[in-house]
């Protein structure tokens, strides 16, 4: 007698996706294992290479309230003898210990693999293992994809034995884009530069801050950066704001029509505790209204200061970016 089981939405959709992949003529399947890792439905698959990009404080209610506890959950995706490409330059003991127990070959950022951006910030150089030997790739194009993520992906590519000529790699990287991740666009109405990033935890905001500082160093005319932000209620709003406080000049906070969204007054309460932010804060009922006000204020700034430029960043969640993306257009 067969037992009947009820599948969750995620379990059913995972099985459906795997069935489609199995019956399709594809060369590579790249699977993202979701929340935590260990207990995610996608973790039923044994991969040929494992990638952990980085570990940050997020979803603490589910994963634990320390990086090591979160790392232990992430380490649940490791498999015996299967290489791990790991992006944290200071790897967590919980991951290293699990890797040791499973005899996992390690490729860690800053150790077996590395990358650096050129002085002109126009390209980057990659170092890692290819065909079993240490090698380098030079003058790789910079895109709106984080260099660290590209660096990890290149190492995974070579570990899979998928050989591509260097010129094809450069061509492919030059065509890369990821909507909503460091996506540079222009506002339709004002033509103000807009950067969309779904960053929703302190670690992602720190990466965004690094990119913004690089933009300002490369373009001294960039004198004003405004942030439009709405976040979910379970996020570390204080940590997110602290990561951006030295790069953002003005804040427009709002909320989206999503039950999990943090009320704008609560967001304001947190941000007003920060002396670097509290005097430069505007509240709006909706992300669209906040975005519209930020773009118009930036246009007025540029009109009043010829030769100076501004940038509006939209951050905090996928919902935040989705609410305004259609109000902007592709650059060029």
Protein backbone atom coordinates (compact mmCIF):
# COMPACT_ATOMS: atom_id res chain seq x y z
CA UNK A 1 0.00 0.00 0.00
CA UNK A 2 1.46 3.36 -1.03
CA UNK A 3 1.61 6.20 1.45
CA UNK A 4 0.40 9.52 0.14
CA UNK A 5 2.47 12.63 0.88
CA UNK A 6 1.55 16.26 0.56
CA UNK A 7 4.28 18.34 -1.07
CA UNK A 8 4.87 21.97 -0.23
CA UNK A 9 4.82 24.53 -3.03
CA UNK A 10 8.63 24.65 -3.04
CA UNK A 11 9.01 20.87 -3.05
CA UNK A 12 6.56 20.50 -5.92
CA UNK A 13 8.11 23.31 -7.99
CA UNK A 14 11.60 21.90 -7.39
CA UNK A 15 10.59 18.45 -8.60
CA UNK A 16 8.83 19.98 -11.61
CA UNK A 17 11.93 22.01 -12.51
CA UNK A 18 14.20 18.98 -12.17
CA UNK A 19 11.88 16.94 -14.40
CA UNK A 20 12.01 19.67 -17.05
CA UNK A 21 15.81 19.85 -16.85
CA UNK A 22 16.12 16.06 -17.07
CA UNK A 23 14.03 15.99 -20.24
CA UNK A 24 15.77 18.94 -21.90
CA UNK A 25 18.89 19.00 -24.04
CA UNK A 26 21.01 21.25 -21.82
CA UNK A 27 24.71 21.19 -20.98
CA UNK A 28 24.76 22.65 -17.48
CA UNK A 29 22.18 23.02 -14.72
CA UNK A 30 22.89 25.73 -12.15
CA UNK A 31 20.68 25.31 -9.09
CA UNK A 32 20.29 27.89 -6.34
CA UNK A 33 19.68 26.30 -2.97
CA UNK A 34 17.41 28.62 -1.02
CA UNK A 35 16.95 29.64 2.57
CA UNK A 36 19.66 28.16 4.76
CA UNK A 37 20.64 25.33 2.49
CA UNK A 38 20.54 22.15 4.55
CA UNK A 39 16.75 21.74 4.59
CA UNK A 40 15.94 23.37 1.25
CA UNK A 41 14.14 21.22 -1.31
CA UNK A 42 16.84 21.79 -3.94
CA UNK A 43 19.37 20.11 -1.64
CA UNK A 44 18.13 16.69 -2.78
CA UNK A 45 20.46 17.08 -5.78
CA UNK A 46 24.11 16.00 -5.65
CA UNK A 47 26.08 18.52 -7.68
CA UNK A 48 29.48 18.28 -9.36
CA UNK A 49 30.65 21.56 -7.79
CA UNK A 50 29.33 23.45 -4.76
CA UNK A 51 29.47 27.25 -4.47
CA UNK A 52 28.93 29.29 -1.30
CA UNK A 53 29.32 32.94 -2.27
CA UNK A 54 29.41 34.42 1.24
CA UNK A 55 27.78 34.15 4.65
CA UNK A 56 25.95 37.11 6.19
CA UNK A 57 23.48 37.77 8.97
CA UNK A 58 20.03 37.17 7.50
CA UNK A 59 16.97 35.03 8.28
CA UNK A 60 18.20 34.62 11.86
CA UNK A 61 14.80 33.35 13.01
CA UNK A 62 15.33 30.26 10.88
CA UNK A 63 19.09 29.84 10.72
CA UNK A 64 20.46 31.00 14.07
CA UNK A 65 21.78 34.23 15.50
CA UNK A 66 25.48 33.87 14.69
CA UNK A 67 27.53 33.49 11.52
CA UNK A 68 28.82 30.10 12.67
CA UNK A 69 25.29 28.76 13.18
CA UNK A 70 24.23 30.09 9.79
CA UNK A 71 27.38 28.60 8.29
CA UNK A 72 26.51 25.19 9.72
CA UNK A 73 23.18 25.33 7.89
CA UNK A 74 24.87 26.41 4.66
CA UNK A 75 27.42 23.60 5.03
CA UNK A 76 24.55 21.15 4.71
CA UNK A 77 24.85 21.46 0.92
CA UNK A 78 28.40 20.04 0.88
CA UNK A 79 28.95 16.56 -0.56
CA UNK A 80 31.75 14.05 -0.03
CA UNK A 81 34.75 14.69 -2.33
CA UNK A 82 32.85 17.41 -4.27
CA UNK A 83 34.84 20.68 -4.61
CA UNK A 84 33.64 23.78 -2.75
CA UNK A 85 34.19 27.25 -4.19
CA UNK A 86 33.82 29.61 -1.22
CA UNK A 87 33.77 33.41 -1.35
CA UNK A 88 34.48 34.45 2.26
CA UNK A 89 38.11 35.50 2.68
CA UNK A 90 37.78 34.64 6.38
CA UNK A 91 36.09 31.23 6.14
CA UNK A 92 33.85 30.04 8.95
CA UNK A 93 34.96 27.14 11.12
CA UNK A 94 31.56 25.48 10.77
CA UNK A 95 32.05 25.27 7.01
CA UNK A 96 35.72 24.28 7.17
CA UNK A 97 35.01 21.53 9.70
CA UNK A 98 32.23 20.05 7.59
CA UNK A 99 34.43 20.26 4.50
CA UNK A 100 37.19 18.40 6.35
CA UNK A 101 34.80 15.66 7.47
CA UNK A 102 33.65 15.12 3.87
CA UNK A 103 37.11 15.39 2.28
CA UNK A 104 35.95 18.39 0.25
CA UNK A 105 38.59 20.10 -1.96
CA UNK A 106 38.54 23.80 -1.08
CA UNK A 107 38.85 26.81 -3.37
CA UNK A 108 38.63 29.85 -1.10
CA UNK A 109 38.69 33.52 -2.07
CA UNK A 110 42.02 35.07 -1.17
CA UNK A 111 43.71 31.68 -1.05
CA UNK A 112 43.29 29.32 -4.00
CA UNK A 113 41.44 31.97 -6.04
CA UNK A 114 41.75 35.75 -6.16
CA UNK A 115 41.02 38.80 -8.30
CA UNK A 116 41.88 42.47 -8.38
CA UNK A 117 40.46 45.47 -10.19
CA UNK A 118 42.82 47.49 -12.38
CA UNK A 119 43.92 50.95 -11.24
CA UNK A 120 41.81 52.53 -13.97
CA UNK A 121 38.77 50.54 -12.74
CA UNK A 122 38.11 49.44 -16.32
CA UNK A 123 38.89 45.73 -15.99
CA UNK A 124 39.92 43.06 -13.51
CA UNK A 125 42.38 40.19 -13.30
CA UNK A 126 41.57 36.67 -12.07
CA UNK A 127 43.83 34.00 -10.58
CA UNK A 128 42.82 30.42 -9.88
CA UNK A 129 43.10 26.78 -10.90
CA UNK A 130 42.55 25.66 -14.48
CA UNK A 131 43.29 22.17 -15.74
CA UNK A 132 44.89 21.36 -12.40
CA UNK A 133 47.41 24.21 -12.47
CA UNK A 134 47.42 27.78 -11.17
CA UNK A 135 46.70 30.26 -13.94
CA UNK A 136 45.51 33.82 -14.59
CA UNK A 137 43.08 35.68 -16.82
CA UNK A 138 43.83 39.35 -17.49
CA UNK A 139 41.80 42.38 -18.60
CA UNK A 140 38.38 40.88 -17.96
CA UNK A 141 35.58 43.44 -18.45
CA UNK A 142 33.80 44.96 -15.46
CA UNK A 143 30.01 44.78 -15.49
CA UNK A 144 27.19 45.43 -13.02
CA UNK A 145 27.83 41.92 -11.63
CA UNK A 146 29.99 41.81 -8.50
CA UNK A 147 33.56 40.89 -9.42
CA UNK A 148 33.66 38.43 -6.51
CA UNK A 149 30.71 36.50 -7.93
CA UNK A 150 32.32 36.35 -11.37
CA UNK A 151 35.56 35.17 -9.77
CA UNK A 152 33.79 32.30 -8.04
CA UNK A 153 31.85 31.40 -11.19
CA UNK A 154 35.03 31.21 -13.26
CA UNK A 155 36.60 28.78 -10.80
CA UNK A 156 33.45 26.63 -10.81
CA UNK A 157 33.46 26.66 -14.62
CA UNK A 158 36.99 25.33 -14.78
CA UNK A 159 36.37 22.71 -12.08
CA UNK A 160 33.53 21.37 -14.20
CA UNK A 161 35.97 20.93 -17.06
CA UNK A 162 34.04 23.34 -19.27
CA UNK A 163 36.84 24.82 -21.32
CA UNK A 164 36.18 28.04 -23.21
CA UNK A 165 38.72 30.16 -25.11
CA UNK A 166 39.75 33.27 -23.19
CA UNK A 167 38.24 35.55 -25.82
CA UNK A 168 34.86 33.86 -25.51
CA UNK A 169 35.00 34.28 -21.73
CA UNK A 170 35.74 37.99 -22.11
CA UNK A 171 32.98 38.39 -24.68
CA UNK A 172 30.46 36.63 -22.44
CA UNK A 173 31.42 38.71 -19.39
CA UNK A 174 31.04 41.89 -21.42
CA UNK A 175 27.44 40.95 -22.19
CA UNK A 176 26.48 40.10 -18.60
CA UNK A 177 23.64 41.91 -16.86
CA UNK A 178 21.44 41.05 -13.91
CA UNK A 179 18.21 43.06 -13.59
CA UNK A 180 17.85 44.54 -10.14
CA UNK A 181 21.44 43.85 -9.10
CA UNK A 182 23.68 46.90 -9.47
CA UNK A 183 21.54 47.78 -12.50
CA UNK A 184 22.23 51.25 -13.87
CA UNK A 185 19.27 52.92 -15.63
CA UNK A 186 17.83 56.38 -16.28
CA UNK A 187 14.59 57.79 -14.91
CA UNK A 188 12.08 58.11 -17.75
CA UNK A 189 10.78 61.54 -16.71
CA UNK A 190 13.95 63.35 -15.56
CA UNK A 191 16.70 61.23 -17.17
CA UNK A 192 18.46 61.15 -13.79
CA UNK A 193 20.83 58.20 -13.32
CA UNK A 194 19.25 55.43 -11.24
CA UNK A 195 20.92 52.39 -9.70
CA UNK A 196 18.63 49.49 -8.78
CA UNK A 197 19.88 46.95 -6.24
CA UNK A 198 17.75 44.44 -4.35
CA UNK A 199 20.33 44.38 -1.52
CA UNK A 200 18.44 43.57 1.69
CA UNK A 201 21.02 42.82 4.37
CA UNK A 202 24.10 44.61 5.77
CA UNK A 203 26.59 42.48 3.82
CA UNK A 204 24.94 43.30 0.49
CA UNK A 205 24.73 46.99 1.45
CA UNK A 206 28.45 47.01 2.23
CA UNK A 207 29.17 45.69 -1.26
CA UNK A 208 26.92 48.40 -2.68
CA UNK A 209 28.76 51.04 -0.65
CA UNK A 210 32.09 49.84 -2.05
CA UNK A 211 30.71 50.18 -5.57
CA UNK A 212 29.35 53.66 -4.88
CA UNK A 213 32.69 54.82 -3.49
CA UNK A 214 34.38 53.45 -6.59
CA UNK A 215 31.93 55.36 -8.80
CA UNK A 216 32.63 58.61 -6.95
CA UNK A 217 36.39 58.11 -7.17
CA UNK A 218 36.14 57.43 -10.90
CA UNK A 219 33.74 60.34 -11.52
CA UNK A 220 34.46 63.41 -9.32
CA UNK A 221 31.41 65.14 -10.85
CA UNK A 222 29.15 62.75 -8.93
CA UNK A 223 28.28 64.94 -5.95
CA UNK A 224 24.91 63.73 -4.66
CA UNK A 225 23.62 60.22 -3.96
CA UNK A 226 20.04 59.74 -2.79
CA UNK A 227 18.62 56.45 -1.53
CA UNK A 228 15.04 55.26 -1.95
CA UNK A 229 14.46 52.44 0.51
CA UNK A 230 11.73 50.12 1.75
CA UNK A 231 12.54 46.93 3.66
CA UNK A 232 10.84 43.87 5.06
CA UNK A 233 10.06 43.77 8.79
CA UNK A 234 12.54 41.00 9.61
CA UNK A 235 15.57 42.83 8.20
CA UNK A 236 18.43 44.56 10.04
CA UNK A 237 17.53 48.10 9.01
CA UNK A 238 20.06 49.60 11.42
CA UNK A 239 22.93 47.56 9.97
CA UNK A 240 21.83 48.24 6.41
CA UNK A 241 21.73 51.98 6.96
CA UNK A 242 25.08 51.98 8.76
CA UNK A 243 26.68 50.34 5.72
CA UNK A 244 25.51 53.19 3.48
CA UNK A 245 25.70 56.17 5.84
CA UNK A 246 29.05 57.42 4.52
CA UNK A 247 28.02 57.28 0.85
CA UNK A 248 24.36 58.35 0.79
CA UNK A 249 23.57 62.07 1.12
CA UNK A 250 19.78 61.95 1.30
CA UNK A 251 17.27 59.25 2.25
CA UNK A 252 13.73 58.74 0.96
CA UNK A 253 11.99 56.00 2.91
CA UNK A 254 8.68 54.35 2.14
CA UNK A 255 6.89 51.03 2.18
CA UNK A 256 5.50 48.63 -0.42
CA UNK A 257 2.13 46.90 -0.57
CA UNK A 258 3.36 43.71 1.01
CA UNK A 259 2.23 42.46 4.46
CA UNK A 260 5.81 41.72 5.52
CA UNK A 261 7.00 45.26 4.79
CA UNK A 262 8.31 47.33 7.70
CA UNK A 263 6.04 50.37 8.28
CA UNK A 264 7.64 53.62 7.19
CA UNK A 265 7.35 55.11 10.70
CA UNK A 266 9.31 52.17 12.10
CA UNK A 267 11.99 52.61 9.45
CA UNK A 268 12.15 56.31 10.31
CA UNK A 269 12.44 55.47 14.00
CA UNK A 270 15.54 53.39 13.36
CA UNK A 271 17.19 55.82 10.95
CA UNK A 272 16.57 58.86 13.12
CA UNK A 273 18.81 57.28 15.75
CA UNK A 274 21.72 57.70 13.34
CA UNK A 275 23.18 61.21 13.60
CA UNK A 276 24.55 61.02 10.04
CA UNK A 277 21.09 60.31 8.63
CA UNK A 278 18.39 61.92 10.77
CA UNK A 279 18.68 65.40 9.28
CA UNK A 280 18.52 64.10 5.71
CA UNK A 281 15.39 61.99 5.81
CA UNK A 282 12.11 62.20 3.87
CA UNK A 283 9.12 59.90 4.49
CA UNK A 284 6.64 58.88 1.81
CA UNK A 285 3.63 56.57 1.78
CA UNK A 286 4.79 54.61 -1.27
CA UNK A 287 8.03 53.68 -3.01
CA UNK A 288 6.77 55.24 -6.24
CA UNK A 289 6.19 58.59 -4.49
CA UNK A 290 9.59 58.42 -2.80
CA UNK A 291 11.30 57.56 -6.08
CA UNK A 292 9.52 60.38 -7.92
CA UNK A 293 10.51 62.91 -5.27
CA UNK A 294 14.13 61.72 -5.21
CA UNK A 295 14.49 61.96 -8.98
CA UNK A 296 12.93 65.43 -9.17
CA UNK A 297 15.12 66.70 -6.31
CA UNK A 298 18.19 65.30 -8.07
CA UNK A 299 17.18 67.00 -11.32
CA UNK A 300 16.82 70.30 -9.45
CA UNK A 301 20.26 69.78 -7.90
CA UNK A 302 21.87 69.25 -11.31
CA UNK A 303 20.07 72.28 -12.76
CA UNK A 304 21.30 74.46 -9.88
CA UNK A 305 24.87 73.10 -10.07
CA UNK A 306 26.00 72.85 -13.71
CA UNK A 307 28.71 70.24 -14.20
CA UNK A 308 27.73 68.27 -11.12
CA UNK A 309 25.92 64.94 -11.28
CA UNK A 310 23.60 62.98 -9.03
CA UNK A 311 22.52 59.37 -8.60
CA UNK A 312 19.37 57.82 -7.12
CA UNK A 313 19.75 54.32 -5.70
CA UNK A 314 16.72 52.11 -5.04
CA UNK A 315 17.39 49.43 -2.42
CA UNK A 316 15.98 47.28 0.36
CA UNK A 317 14.11 44.39 -1.23
CA UNK A 318 12.97 42.77 -4.47
CA UNK A 319 9.58 44.40 -3.89
CA UNK A 320 11.16 47.86 -3.66
CA UNK A 321 13.01 47.54 -6.95
CA UNK A 322 10.04 45.93 -8.72
CA UNK A 323 7.78 48.83 -7.71
CA UNK A 324 9.77 51.38 -9.71
CA UNK A 325 11.80 49.52 -12.33
CA UNK A 326 9.32 50.29 -15.11
CA UNK A 327 9.66 54.00 -14.30
CA UNK A 328 13.23 53.86 -15.59
CA UNK A 329 14.84 52.90 -18.89
CA UNK A 330 17.98 51.15 -20.02
CA UNK A 331 21.04 53.38 -20.25
CA UNK A 332 21.94 54.33 -23.82
